[in-house]
Amino acid sequence: MKNDKQVHIVPNSERGGWDVKSAGSGRAIKNHSTKNKAVDHGRQVSKNKKGELVVHKKDGTIQRRDSHGNDDYPPEG
């Protein structure tokens, strides 16, 4: 999947809370006080882009990915 269709949920160490960011963008789309709110918002953005939601842990590693569009490697079956 192209990176421009990825939406990342990342911790914001400066302001606190969690940011919803488009891949490759330096600025957050929105900052949320809780991770759950950020994930909900990011999921809507990802669905609109027909892209991929990438949720990170507090340490920055990837927790999970959810595809909402044309998957390069769809599951078999």
mmCIF file as gemmi writes it, N, C-alpha and C atoms, coordinates in Angstrom:
data_model
loop_
_atom_site.group_PDB
_atom_site.id
_atom_site.type_symbol
_atom_site.label_atom_id
_atom_site.label_alt_id
_atom_site.label_comp_id
_atom_site.label_asym_id
_atom_site.label_entity_id
_atom_site.label_seq_id
_atom_site.pdbx_PDB_ins_code
_atom_site.Cartn_x
_atom_site.Cartn_y
_atom_site.Cartn_z
_atom_site.occupancy
_atom_site.B_iso_or_equiv
_atom_site.pdbx_formal_charge
_atom_site.auth_seq_id
_atom_site.auth_asym_id
_atom_site.pdbx_PDB_model_num
ATOM 1 N N . MET Axp A 1 ? 0.849 -1.177 0 1 0 ? 1 A 1
ATOM 2 C CA . MET Axp A 1 ? 0 0 0 1 0 ? 1 A 1
ATOM 3 C C . MET Axp A 1 ? 0.889 1.232 0 1 0 ? 1 A 1
ATOM 4 N N . LYS Axp A 2 ? 0.512 2.23 -0.759 1 0 ? 2 A 1
ATOM 5 C CA . LYS Axp A 2 ? 1.271 3.466 -0.819 1 0 ? 2 A 1
ATOM 6 C C . LYS Axp A 2 ? 1.282 4.14 0.545 1 0 ? 2 A 1
ATOM 7 N N . ASN Axp A 3 ? 2.426 4.732 0.889 1 0 ? 3 A 1
ATOM 8 C CA . ASN Axp A 3 ? 2.541 5.418 2.171 1 0 ? 3 A 1
ATOM 9 C C . ASN Axp A 3 ? 1.609 6.608 2.302 1 0 ? 3 A 1
ATOM 10 N N . ASP Axp A 4 ? 1.261 7.272 1.185 1 0 ? 4 A 1
ATOM 11 C CA . ASP Axp A 4 ? 0.409 8.455 1.273 1 0 ? 4 A 1
ATOM 12 C C . ASP Axp A 4 ? -1.018 8.122 1.703 1 0 ? 4 A 1
ATOM 13 N N . LYS Axp A 5 ? -1.344 6.858 1.74 1 0 ? 5 A 1
ATOM 14 C CA . LYS Axp A 5 ? -2.675 6.447 2.192 1 0 ? 5 A 1
ATOM 15 C C . LYS Axp A 5 ? -2.655 5.915 3.622 1 0 ? 5 A 1
ATOM 16 N N . GLN Axp A 6 ? -1.489 5.967 4.258 1 0 ? 6 A 1
ATOM 17 C CA . GLN Axp A 6 ? -1.395 5.503 5.64 1 0 ? 6 A 1
ATOM 18 C C . GLN Axp A 6 ? -1.743 6.632 6.607 1 0 ? 6 A 1
ATOM 19 N N . VAL Axp A 7 ? -2.454 6.26 7.664 1 0 ? 7 A 1
ATOM 20 C CA . VAL Axp A 7 ? -2.782 7.173 8.75 1 0 ? 7 A 1
ATOM 21 C C . VAL Axp A 7 ? -2.202 6.559 10.014 1 0 ? 7 A 1
ATOM 22 N N . HIS Axp A 8 ? -1.37 7.326 10.717 1 0 ? 8 A 1
ATOM 23 C CA . HIS Axp A 8 ? -0.684 6.815 11.901 1 0 ? 8 A 1
ATOM 24 C C . HIS Axp A 8 ? -1.26 7.44 13.167 1 0 ? 8 A 1
ATOM 25 N N . ILE Axp A 9 ? -1.353 6.611 14.2 1 0 ? 9 A 1
ATOM 26 C CA . ILE Axp A 9 ? -1.726 7.075 15.533 1 0 ? 9 A 1
ATOM 27 C C . ILE Axp A 9 ? -0.453 6.983 16.359 1 0 ? 9 A 1
ATOM 28 N N . VAL Axp A 10 ? 0.061 8.143 16.787 1 0 ? 10 A 1
ATOM 29 C CA . VAL Axp A 10 ? 1.348 8.19 17.481 1 0 ? 10 A 1
ATOM 30 C C . VAL Axp A 10 ? 1.241 9.04 18.741 1 0 ? 10 A 1
ATOM 31 N N . PRO Axp A 11 ? 2.038 8.686 19.773 1 0 ? 11 A 1
ATOM 32 C CA . PRO Axp A 11 ? 2.039 9.508 20.982 1 0 ? 11 A 1
ATOM 33 C C . PRO Axp A 11 ? 2.704 10.854 20.704 1 0 ? 11 A 1
ATOM 34 N N . ASN Axp A 12 ? 2.22 11.898 21.356 1 0 ? 12 A 1
ATOM 35 C CA . ASN Axp A 12 ? 2.813 13.221 21.221 1 0 ? 12 A 1
ATOM 36 C C . ASN Axp A 12 ? 3.565 13.534 22.506 1 0 ? 12 A 1
ATOM 37 N N . SER Axp A 13 ? 4.883 13.491 22.436 1 0 ? 13 A 1
ATOM 38 C CA . SER Axp A 13 ? 5.702 13.678 23.634 1 0 ? 13 A 1
ATOM 39 C C . SER Axp A 13 ? 5.754 15.133 24.093 1 0 ? 13 A 1
ATOM 40 N N . GLU Axp A 14 ? 5.486 16.081 23.206 1 0 ? 14 A 1
ATOM 41 C CA . GLU Axp A 14 ? 5.545 17.493 23.56 1 0 ? 14 A 1
ATOM 42 C C . GLU Axp A 14 ? 4.24 18.004 24.169 1 0 ? 14 A 1
ATOM 43 N N . ARG Axp A 15 ? 3.131 17.7 23.523 1 0 ? 15 A 1
ATOM 44 C CA . ARG Axp A 15 ? 1.825 18.205 23.968 1 0 ? 15 A 1
ATOM 45 C C . ARG Axp A 15 ? 1.064 17.211 24.828 1 0 ? 15 A 1
ATOM 46 N N . GLY Axp A 16 ? 1.495 15.955 24.781 1 0 ? 16 A 1
ATOM 47 C CA . GLY Axp A 16 ? 0.74 14.912 25.463 1 0 ? 16 A 1
ATOM 48 C C . GLY Axp A 16 ? -0.354 14.397 24.558 1 0 ? 16 A 1
ATOM 49 N N . GLY Axp A 17 ? -0.984 13.351 24.948 1 0 ? 17 A 1
ATOM 50 C CA . GLY Axp A 17 ? -2.058 12.773 24.164 1 0 ? 17 A 1
ATOM 51 C C . GLY Axp A 17 ? -1.542 12.006 22.962 1 0 ? 17 A 1
ATOM 52 N N . TRP Axp A 18 ? -2.409 11.851 21.966 1 0 ? 18 A 1
ATOM 53 C CA . TRP Axp A 18 ? -2.121 11.043 20.782 1 0 ? 18 A 1
ATOM 54 C C . TRP Axp A 18 ? -2.465 11.815 19.527 1 0 ? 18 A 1
ATOM 55 N N . ASP Axp A 19 ? -1.584 11.746 18.539 1 0 ? 19 A 1
ATOM 56 C CA . ASP Axp A 19 ? -1.784 12.446 17.275 1 0 ? 19 A 1
ATOM 57 C C . ASP Axp A 19 ? -2.284 11.495 16.195 1 0 ? 19 A 1
ATOM 58 N N . VAL Axp A 20 ? -3.125 12.028 15.324 1 0 ? 20 A 1
ATOM 59 C CA . VAL Axp A 20 ? -3.533 11.363 14.092 1 0 ? 20 A 1
ATOM 60 C C . VAL Axp A 20 ? -2.732 12.054 12.991 1 0 ? 20 A 1
ATOM 61 N N . LYS Axp A 21 ? -1.883 11.296 12.283 1 0 ? 21 A 1
ATOM 62 C CA . LYS Axp A 21 ? -1.009 11.888 11.268 1 0 ? 21 A 1
ATOM 63 C C . LYS Axp A 21 ? -1.088 11.122 9.963 1 0 ? 21 A 1
ATOM 64 N N . SER Axp A 22 ? -1.031 11.848 8.857 1 0 ? 22 A 1
ATOM 65 C CA . SER Axp A 22 ? -0.884 11.216 7.549 1 0 ? 22 A 1
ATOM 66 C C . SER Axp A 22 ? 0.592 10.907 7.36 1 0 ? 22 A 1
ATOM 67 N N . ALA Axp A 23 ? 0.899 9.778 6.732 1 0 ? 23 A 1
ATOM 68 C CA . ALA Axp A 23 ? 2.283 9.389 6.491 1 0 ? 23 A 1
ATOM 69 C C . ALA Axp A 23 ? 2.986 10.478 5.696 1 0 ? 23 A 1
ATOM 70 N N . GLY Axp A 24 ? 4.195 10.807 6.111 1 0 ? 24 A 1
ATOM 71 C CA . GLY Axp A 24 ? 4.996 11.79 5.406 1 0 ? 24 A 1
ATOM 72 C C . GLY Axp A 24 ? 4.714 13.232 5.79 1 0 ? 24 A 1
ATOM 73 N N . SER Axp A 25 ? 3.722 13.448 6.623 1 0 ? 25 A 1
ATOM 74 C CA . SER Axp A 25 ? 3.369 14.799 7.038 1 0 ? 25 A 1
ATOM 75 C C . SER Axp A 25 ? 4.014 15.109 8.379 1 0 ? 25 A 1
ATOM 76 N N . GLY Axp A 26 ? 4.549 16.298 8.505 1 0 ? 26 A 1
ATOM 77 C CA . GLY Axp A 26 ? 5.151 16.704 9.767 1 0 ? 26 A 1
ATOM 78 C C . GLY Axp A 26 ? 4.12 17.131 10.796 1 0 ? 26 A 1
ATOM 79 N N . ARG Axp A 27 ? 2.964 17.563 10.325 1 0 ? 27 A 1
ATOM 80 C CA . ARG Axp A 27 ? 1.925 18.058 11.228 1 0 ? 27 A 1
ATOM 81 C C . ARG Axp A 27 ? 0.854 17.008 11.47 1 0 ? 27 A 1
ATOM 82 N N . ALA Axp A 28 ? 0.299 17.053 12.66 1 0 ? 28 A 1
ATOM 83 C CA . ALA Axp A 28 ? -0.803 16.152 12.996 1 0 ? 28 A 1
ATOM 84 C C . ALA Axp A 28 ? -2.097 16.684 12.381 1 0 ? 28 A 1
ATOM 85 N N . ILE Axp A 29 ? -2.962 15.762 11.988 1 0 ? 29 A 1
ATOM 86 C CA . ILE Axp A 29 ? -4.305 16.132 11.552 1 0 ? 29 A 1
ATOM 87 C C . ILE Axp A 29 ? -5.071 16.645 12.76 1 0 ? 29 A 1
ATOM 88 N N . LYS Axp A 30 ? -4.902 15.922 13.881 1 0 ? 30 A 1
ATOM 89 C CA . LYS Axp A 30 ? -5.574 16.293 15.117 1 0 ? 30 A 1
ATOM 90 C C . LYS Axp A 30 ? -4.883 15.616 16.29 1 0 ? 30 A 1
ATOM 91 N N . ASN Axp A 31 ? -4.911 16.267 17.445 1 0 ? 31 A 1
ATOM 92 C CA . ASN Axp A 31 ? -4.39 15.697 18.687 1 0 ? 31 A 1
ATOM 93 C C . ASN Axp A 31 ? -5.574 15.353 19.576 1 0 ? 31 A 1
ATOM 94 N N . HIS Axp A 32 ? -5.523 14.162 20.178 1 0 ? 32 A 1
ATOM 95 C CA . HIS Axp A 32 ? -6.588 13.711 21.073 1 0 ? 32 A 1
ATOM 96 C C . HIS Axp A 32 ? -6.01 13.405 22.448 1 0 ? 32 A 1
ATOM 97 N N . SER Axp A 33 ? -6.83 13.567 23.467 1 0 ? 33 A 1
ATOM 98 C CA . SER Axp A 33 ? -6.366 13.326 24.83 1 0 ? 33 A 1
ATOM 99 C C . SER Axp A 33 ? -6.2 11.833 25.128 1 0 ? 33 A 1
ATOM 100 N N . THR Axp A 34 ? -6.947 10.976 24.43 1 0 ? 34 A 1
ATOM 101 C CA . THR Axp A 34 ? -6.841 9.54 24.664 1 0 ? 34 A 1
ATOM 102 C C . THR Axp A 34 ? -6.519 8.797 23.367 1 0 ? 34 A 1
ATOM 103 N N . LYS Axp A 35 ? -5.905 7.652 23.517 1 0 ? 35 A 1
ATOM 104 C CA . LYS Axp A 35 ? -5.564 6.827 22.365 1 0 ? 35 A 1
ATOM 105 C C . LYS Axp A 35 ? -6.829 6.327 21.674 1 0 ? 35 A 1
ATOM 106 N N . ASN Axp A 36 ? -7.844 5.942 22.441 1 0 ? 36 A 1
ATOM 107 C CA . ASN Axp A 36 ? -9.091 5.444 21.849 1 0 ? 36 A 1
ATOM 108 C C . ASN Axp A 36 ? -9.75 6.477 20.949 1 0 ? 36 A 1
ATOM 109 N N . LYS Axp A 37 ? -9.779 7.743 21.396 1 0 ? 37 A 1
ATOM 110 C CA . LYS Axp A 37 ? -10.366 8.802 20.57 1 0 ? 37 A 1
ATOM 111 C C . LYS Axp A 37 ? -9.56 9.001 19.29 1 0 ? 37 A 1
ATOM 112 N N . ALA Axp A 38 ? -8.229 8.946 19.42 1 0 ? 38 A 1
ATOM 113 C CA . ALA Axp A 38 ? -7.362 9.107 18.249 1 0 ? 38 A 1
ATOM 114 C C . ALA Axp A 38 ? -7.565 7.963 17.262 1 0 ? 38 A 1
ATOM 115 N N . VAL Axp A 39 ? -7.681 6.74 17.769 1 0 ? 39 A 1
ATOM 116 C CA . VAL Axp A 39 ? -7.898 5.583 16.897 1 0 ? 39 A 1
ATOM 117 C C . VAL Axp A 39 ? -9.234 5.701 16.176 1 0 ? 39 A 1
ATOM 118 N N . ASP Axp A 40 ? -10.275 6.096 16.884 1 0 ? 40 A 1
ATOM 119 C CA . ASP Axp A 40 ? -11.595 6.257 16.255 1 0 ? 40 A 1
ATOM 120 C C . ASP Axp A 40 ? -11.541 7.295 15.134 1 0 ? 40 A 1
ATOM 121 N N . HIS Axp A 41 ? -10.909 8.423 15.39 1 0 ? 41 A 1
ATOM 122 C CA . HIS Axp A 41 ? -10.796 9.473 14.377 1 0 ? 41 A 1
ATOM 123 C C . HIS Axp A 41 ? -9.92 9.006 13.219 1 0 ? 41 A 1
ATOM 124 N N . GLY Axp A 42 ? -8.793 8.387 13.542 1 0 ? 42 A 1
ATOM 125 C CA . GLY Axp A 42 ? -7.89 7.889 12.513 1 0 ? 42 A 1
ATOM 126 C C . GLY Axp A 42 ? -8.529 6.841 11.626 1 0 ? 42 A 1
ATOM 127 N N . ARG Axp A 43 ? -9.385 6.009 12.204 1 0 ? 43 A 1
ATOM 128 C CA . ARG Axp A 43 ? -10.085 4.986 11.42 1 0 ? 43 A 1
ATOM 129 C C . ARG Axp A 43 ? -10.995 5.641 10.379 1 0 ? 43 A 1
ATOM 130 N N . GLN Axp A 44 ? -11.681 6.711 10.758 1 0 ? 44 A 1
ATOM 131 C CA . GLN Axp A 44 ? -12.547 7.416 9.814 1 0 ? 44 A 1
ATOM 132 C C . GLN Axp A 44 ? -11.731 8.048 8.686 1 0 ? 44 A 1
ATOM 133 N N . VAL Axp A 45 ? -10.6 8.658 9.039 1 0 ? 45 A 1
ATOM 134 C CA . VAL Axp A 45 ? -9.729 9.259 8.019 1 0 ? 45 A 1
ATOM 135 C C . VAL Axp A 45 ? -9.214 8.179 7.078 1 0 ? 45 A 1
ATOM 136 N N . SER Axp A 46 ? -8.798 7.06 7.647 1 0 ? 46 A 1
ATOM 137 C CA . SER Axp A 46 ? -8.272 5.942 6.86 1 0 ? 46 A 1
ATOM 138 C C . SER Axp A 46 ? -9.329 5.377 5.915 1 0 ? 46 A 1
ATOM 139 N N . LYS Axp A 47 ? -10.545 5.244 6.397 1 0 ? 47 A 1
ATOM 140 C CA . LYS Axp A 47 ? -11.639 4.752 5.546 1 0 ? 47 A 1
ATOM 141 C C . LYS Axp A 47 ? -11.912 5.721 4.404 1 0 ? 47 A 1
ATOM 142 N N . ASN Axp A 48 ? -11.875 7.019 4.696 1 0 ? 48 A 1
ATOM 143 C CA . ASN Axp A 48 ? -12.105 8.03 3.658 1 0 ? 48 A 1
ATOM 144 C C . ASN Axp A 48 ? -11.02 7.98 2.587 1 0 ? 48 A 1
ATOM 145 N N . LYS Axp A 49 ? -9.791 7.718 2.996 1 0 ? 49 A 1
ATOM 146 C CA . LYS Axp A 49 ? -8.666 7.628 2.06 1 0 ? 49 A 1
ATOM 147 C C . LYS Axp A 49 ? -8.582 6.26 1.387 1 0 ? 49 A 1
ATOM 148 N N . LYS Axp A 50 ? -9.392 5.308 1.892 1 0 ? 50 A 1
ATOM 149 C CA . LYS Axp A 50 ? -9.29 3.911 1.456 1 0 ? 50 A 1
ATOM 150 C C . LYS Axp A 50 ? -7.852 3.437 1.643 1 0 ? 50 A 1
ATOM 151 N N . GLY Axp A 51 ? -7.346 3.703 2.847 1 0 ? 51 A 1
ATOM 152 C CA . GLY Axp A 51 ? -5.95 3.425 3.159 1 0 ? 51 A 1
ATOM 153 C C . GLY Axp A 51 ? -5.775 2.471 4.312 1 0 ? 51 A 1
ATOM 154 N N . GLU Axp A 52 ? -4.697 2.684 5.044 1 0 ? 52 A 1
ATOM 155 C CA . GLU Axp A 52 ? -4.32 1.792 6.132 1 0 ? 52 A 1
ATOM 156 C C . GLU Axp A 52 ? -4.145 2.596 7.411 1 0 ? 52 A 1
ATOM 157 N N . LEU Axp A 53 ? -4.695 2.095 8.504 1 0 ? 53 A 1
ATOM 158 C CA . LEU Axp A 53 ? -4.528 2.68 9.822 1 0 ? 53 A 1
ATOM 159 C C . LEU Axp A 53 ? -3.386 1.95 10.506 1 0 ? 53 A 1
ATOM 160 N N . VAL Axp A 54 ? -2.392 2.706 10.981 1 0 ? 54 A 1
ATOM 161 C CA . VAL Axp A 54 ? -1.237 2.131 11.67 1 0 ? 54 A 1
ATOM 162 C C . VAL Axp A 54 ? -1.227 2.701 13.082 1 0 ? 54 A 1
ATOM 163 N N . VAL Axp A 55 ? -1.475 1.841 14.066 1 0 ? 55 A 1
ATOM 164 C CA . VAL Axp A 55 ? -1.544 2.26 15.464 1 0 ? 55 A 1
ATOM 165 C C . VAL Axp A 55 ? -0.225 1.912 16.144 1 0 ? 55 A 1
ATOM 166 N N . HIS Axp A 56 ? 0.378 2.905 16.766 1 0 ? 56 A 1
ATOM 167 C CA . HIS Axp A 56 ? 1.655 2.728 17.451 1 0 ? 56 A 1
ATOM 168 C C . HIS Axp A 56 ? 1.455 2.628 18.957 1 0 ? 56 A 1
ATOM 169 N N . LYS Axp A 57 ? 2.419 1.998 19.614 1 0 ? 57 A 1
ATOM 170 C CA . LYS Axp A 57 ? 2.461 1.953 21.079 1 0 ? 57 A 1
ATOM 171 C C . LYS Axp A 57 ? 3.138 3.224 21.573 1 0 ? 57 A 1
ATOM 172 N N . LYS Axp A 58 ? 3.138 3.421 22.894 1 0 ? 58 A 1
ATOM 173 C CA . LYS Axp A 58 ? 3.768 4.595 23.488 1 0 ? 58 A 1
ATOM 174 C C . LYS Axp A 58 ? 5.261 4.662 23.174 1 0 ? 58 A 1
ATOM 175 N N . ASP Axp A 59 ? 5.904 3.5 22.989 1 0 ? 59 A 1
ATOM 176 C CA . ASP Axp A 59 ? 7.339 3.494 22.679 1 0 ? 59 A 1
ATOM 177 C C . ASP Axp A 59 ? 7.615 3.702 21.192 1 0 ? 59 A 1
ATOM 178 N N . GLY Axp A 60 ? 6.567 3.887 20.38 1 0 ? 60 A 1
ATOM 179 C CA . GLY Axp A 60 ? 6.732 4.174 18.963 1 0 ? 60 A 1
ATOM 180 C C . GLY Axp A 60 ? 6.664 2.957 18.054 1 0 ? 60 A 1
ATOM 181 N N . THR Axp A 61 ? 6.739 1.754 18.62 1 0 ? 61 A 1
ATOM 182 C CA . THR Axp A 61 ? 6.642 0.551 17.791 1 0 ? 61 A 1
ATOM 183 C C . THR Axp A 61 ? 5.198 0.351 17.343 1 0 ? 61 A 1
ATOM 184 N N . ILE Axp A 62 ? 5.023 -0.405 16.267 1 0 ? 62 A 1
ATOM 185 C CA . ILE Axp A 62 ? 3.686 -0.631 15.722 1 0 ? 62 A 1
ATOM 186 C C . ILE Axp A 62 ? 2.942 -1.67 16.547 1 0 ? 62 A 1
ATOM 187 N N . GLN Axp A 63 ? 1.744 -1.315 16.957 1 0 ? 63 A 1
ATOM 188 C CA . GLN Axp A 63 ? 0.879 -2.212 17.722 1 0 ? 63 A 1
ATOM 189 C C . GLN Axp A 63 ? 0.025 -3.042 16.783 1 0 ? 63 A 1
ATOM 190 N N . ARG Axp A 64 ? -0.58 -2.38 15.774 1 0 ? 64 A 1
ATOM 191 C CA . ARG Axp A 64 ? -1.412 -3.104 14.81 1 0 ? 64 A 1
ATOM 192 C C . ARG Axp A 64 ? -1.647 -2.254 13.57 1 0 ? 64 A 1
ATOM 193 N N . ARG Axp A 65 ? -2.113 -2.936 12.519 1 0 ? 65 A 1
ATOM 194 C CA . ARG Axp A 65 ? -2.458 -2.285 11.253 1 0 ? 65 A 1
ATOM 195 C C . ARG Axp A 65 ? -3.853 -2.747 10.848 1 0 ? 65 A 1
ATOM 196 N N . ASP Axp A 66 ? -4.632 -1.829 10.312 1 0 ? 66 A 1
ATOM 197 C CA . ASP Axp A 66 ? -5.957 -2.146 9.784 1 0 ? 66 A 1
ATOM 198 C C . ASP Axp A 66 ? -6.055 -1.564 8.38 1 0 ? 66 A 1
ATOM 199 N N . SER Axp A 67 ? -6.394 -2.414 7.407 1 0 ? 67 A 1
ATOM 200 C CA . SER Axp A 67 ? -6.521 -1.968 6.027 1 0 ? 67 A 1
ATOM 201 C C . SER Axp A 67 ? -7.973 -1.607 5.73 1 0 ? 67 A 1
ATOM 202 N N . HIS Axp A 68 ? -8.168 -0.464 5.078 1 0 ? 68 A 1
ATOM 203 C CA . HIS Axp A 68 ? -9.511 -0.007 4.734 1 0 ? 68 A 1
ATOM 204 C C . HIS Axp A 68 ? -9.647 0.297 3.25 1 0 ? 68 A 1
ATOM 205 N N . GLY Axp A 69 ? -8.855 -0.365 2.448 1 0 ? 69 A 1
ATOM 206 C CA . GLY Axp A 69 ? -8.925 -0.075 1.023 1 0 ? 69 A 1
ATOM 207 C C . GLY Axp A 69 ? -8.394 -1.219 0.207 1 0 ? 69 A 1
ATOM 208 N N . ASN Axp A 70 ? -7.823 -0.889 -0.919 1 0 ? 70 A 1
ATOM 209 C CA . ASN Axp A 70 ? -7.258 -1.889 -1.806 1 0 ? 70 A 1
ATOM 210 C C . ASN Axp A 70 ? -5.969 -2.425 -1.202 1 0 ? 70 A 1
ATOM 211 N N . ASP Axp A 71 ? -6.018 -3.627 -0.719 1 0 ? 71 A 1
ATOM 212 C CA . ASP Axp A 71 ? -4.883 -4.256 -0.067 1 0 ? 71 A 1
ATOM 213 C C . ASP Axp A 71 ? -3.973 -4.892 -1.115 1 0 ? 71 A 1
ATOM 214 N N . ASP Axp A 72 ? -2.667 -4.577 -1.054 1 0 ? 72 A 1
ATOM 215 C CA . ASP Axp A 72 ? -1.71 -5.17 -1.978 1 0 ? 72 A 1
ATOM 216 C C . ASP Axp A 72 ? -1.611 -6.68 -1.814 1 0 ? 72 A 1
ATOM 217 N N . TYR Axp A 73 ? -1.858 -7.168 -0.609 1 0 ? 73 A 1
ATOM 218 C CA . TYR Axp A 73 ? -1.762 -8.589 -0.312 1 0 ? 73 A 1
ATOM 219 C C . TYR Axp A 73 ? -3.014 -9.046 0.434 1 0 ? 73 A 1
ATOM 220 N N . PRO Axp A 74 ? -4.155 -9.124 -0.25 1 0 ? 74 A 1
ATOM 221 C CA . PRO Axp A 74 ? -5.4 -9.52 0.435 1 0 ? 74 A 1
ATOM 222 C C . PRO Axp A 74 ? -5.295 -10.955 0.942 1 0 ? 74 A 1
ATOM 223 N N . PRO Axp A 75 ? -6.013 -11.264 2.026 1 0 ? 75 A 1
ATOM 224 C CA . PRO Axp A 75 ? -5.997 -12.635 2.543 1 0 ? 75 A 1
ATOM 225 C C . PRO Axp A 75 ? -6.616 -13.612 1.538 1 0 ? 75 A 1
ATOM 226 N N . GLU Axp A 76 ? -6.122 -14.822 1.574 1 0 ? 76 A 1
ATOM 227 C CA . GLU Axp A 76 ? -6.672 -15.854 0.678 1 0 ? 76 A 1
ATOM 228 C C . GLU Axp A 76 ? -8.002 -16.353 1.217 1 0 ? 76 A 1
ATOM 229 N N . GLY Axp A 77 ? -8.871 -16.756 0.288 1 0 ? 77 A 1
ATOM 230 C CA . GLY Axp A 77 ? -10.129 -17.378 0.71 1 0 ? 77 A 1
ATOM 231 C C . GLY Axp A 77 ? -11.248 -16.516 0.627 1 0 ? 77 A 1
